[in-house]
Amino acid sequence: MPSTPVEISASRARHLWLAAQRLLEPASFGAGPQAVKLATEHLGYVQIDTINVIERSHHHILQTRIPDYARADLAAAQSVDKSVFEYWAHALAYIPTADYRYFAPDMRQMRDNPPASYAAINRRDYNALLRRIGEDGALSIRDIDDEVLVEKEHLWASRKPSKRLLNFGFYNGDLTISRRDGMLKAYELTDRHFGWERRPRPATPGQVADYLLNRALRSQGVVSLESICYGNLGLKAQILPLIEKAVRARRLIQVTITGAEKVPHWAEAAALESALPPVPAGLVHILSPFDPLVIQRKRLEAIFGYVHRFEAYVPAAKRVLGYFALPVLVGDEIVAALDLKTDRQAGRLLVQRWTWMVPERPDLKAAIEEALGRFQRFQLAPSLLPA
């Protein structure tokens, strides 16, 4: 085993990461609800976002890896096949149902030791809500009439007190989202939705740490402690011994990425030794700002040399890339950021700002414009437009 870390170039790190993200091979997950299941299992989670100046991020992330993706595929995976469920990763996300047990400890924590905002809920009202769902079936917040409304605590909050009860049931595992209509969620009893007589046993802390390490290796190719623990920074102390054990067993090799030498990274020995799929010459991906390749901003900058700014909440006068800028990947380089908006009434995709990260070239512009044509067809597909 090498006594010092193996040095790899940023280009090699990008190649490992792109291959792990399944961005080098078209349709590697197939099509339909089964493709949604396979993609979510491989990535670990698909982040949900409410902004819809273009198609929402969860659909966008899946379509980037499933060219024939339709929104009905995700609906079927969630509500019919039940191969994915919604819960909190580093943000609200679709998660493989096969991984439910790794999130059950957080549900138990919410049930046994809820934070102050949930500890104060009226348990009689909560139990009555569970009984109503048990008797009437899944409910959305629109199905509940609250006699007294409250002030919103933030922009996305509800004035209905029942929303807090639904959220409490969601976070403690009593309830799950059985279906969606846009951002309107239907809450169902978890056990009835999945057909469980007994829920999966919550994973131990050690099992959760092992899960996060393996998830990162599978979907990131080359990992750091920060990238493994993104959204779970409190688990660093549990994951580091697992890494050290894997290094001693020669499963993992410590690597140094040129230009990012201060941050230790690791990769599986097999990944470093194996041949990777080539980067297609015509590869162009218009990425969601919530794509797994983009969401970890420091990692993105270290490996791709690209600094992404999410400016939806930045005053217009201070924006550099635009309200909802999307990084554009060509080959293994992010060459531009496009601030896009879908004009659904006019049936076209608007480019509100085009920012080059490299010197503009006619061949690059032509390749991106061709990708924009495909992206527009995805945005305006009948199955993706709101009813």
Phi, psi and omega in degrees: 000135181302140179279343177234158181300150175277129180272131174234153180284161175298327178297318178294320178296319177298318181297316178299317183291316180297320178295318180295329179277000181059042179256004181257344184238127181289136172055038181291344178263356182087219183213166176080186181303327179296324177294321176299315179301311184294319180295317181293320177296321181289314181287332182099323176193159175233116187290139177262139174219152186270341184291131182226042171296331163236184180302143187300154193301323183296322176291320181297314181300316180291319180295330178300329182254347181233090187305327181265021183298142171228149183301329178298334179295318178291321178300319179292320179297323181280316192257337182252297178289331179058036180272349175228154176219164180263135171196182184269117169264249167274348175208176177298135188206161165275132186231145177298133177299331177299340181260011186307319187297337181282347178254349179298326177300322177293324177295316179297321178298318178295323181290317187274326183222067183293150174295168187304323184295335178256338179296335184272002182292154179281111184293330177294318177296321181295313179296325177295323178295317178299320179296319181296317178296321178299325182273320188260345185097184185302142181233147168255170180296334179290340180278354185248126177256112178269134181290324182239128177262158182237167177286145177291139177275336176203175189302323186265005181284169177249151176278353181272124176302332181298334180298322178294324178294317178298317180296320179298315178296324179294311184286335179267000174091356177293327183240155173222161178277114184272335178196164177229147167235092190067240178262001178276120187254141174256127183260129181233156173299129187302310184297322180289321180301313184272350183073032183269132167279330177217133181290156176305140180293133179302138178293153175283163177305321179295322179291323177296317179298317179296321178299314181295321178297311182293324177298317180293316179299320182292320189257350182244339178079299175237131192233156169240168178299323180292320182288328176294318188263016180304121184084355180221047188299336179293348182264005181305317184294335178274332184275327182302316177299327177294321177296314182298321178295318180293328176292316179298326179278000179067017173284321179247151175234132176285136180233155172244127180267125179304125182094346179227042188294338185287341183254117177296139176231161178222153174216154176293138181304320181297323180291322180291329185271340187273157175282135180265154173302140180295154174282114183301139182300325182264016183296122173222125174232127171267111193263144170291145174294350177253011176297146178304336178283342188248330194295329177272091191297318181294319178295317179301316180294319183294322187263325181256348182068025183239130179258113180265138177244122173264112194243018180300331182252016176264136177308141187307321183292341183258001182286141178255313183262337180121170187304312185222069185285140180243123176294144179247118179265122174236120188065237177244029183228138172273113190255345183201167171228129183244125174270107188248155174212136177267118173270094187289329179289318180278346179071046179207160179260129182258131172264105185274331176204138179237114182245121179275136174262349178228166175302134181296137177227142180303321182292322177295315182298318180295319180294320180291320179296323176296317177296325178296325177297316177295320181294322178296319179298322175295314181300322187258009177301137184307324182287352181254347181280145179295147180293000000 
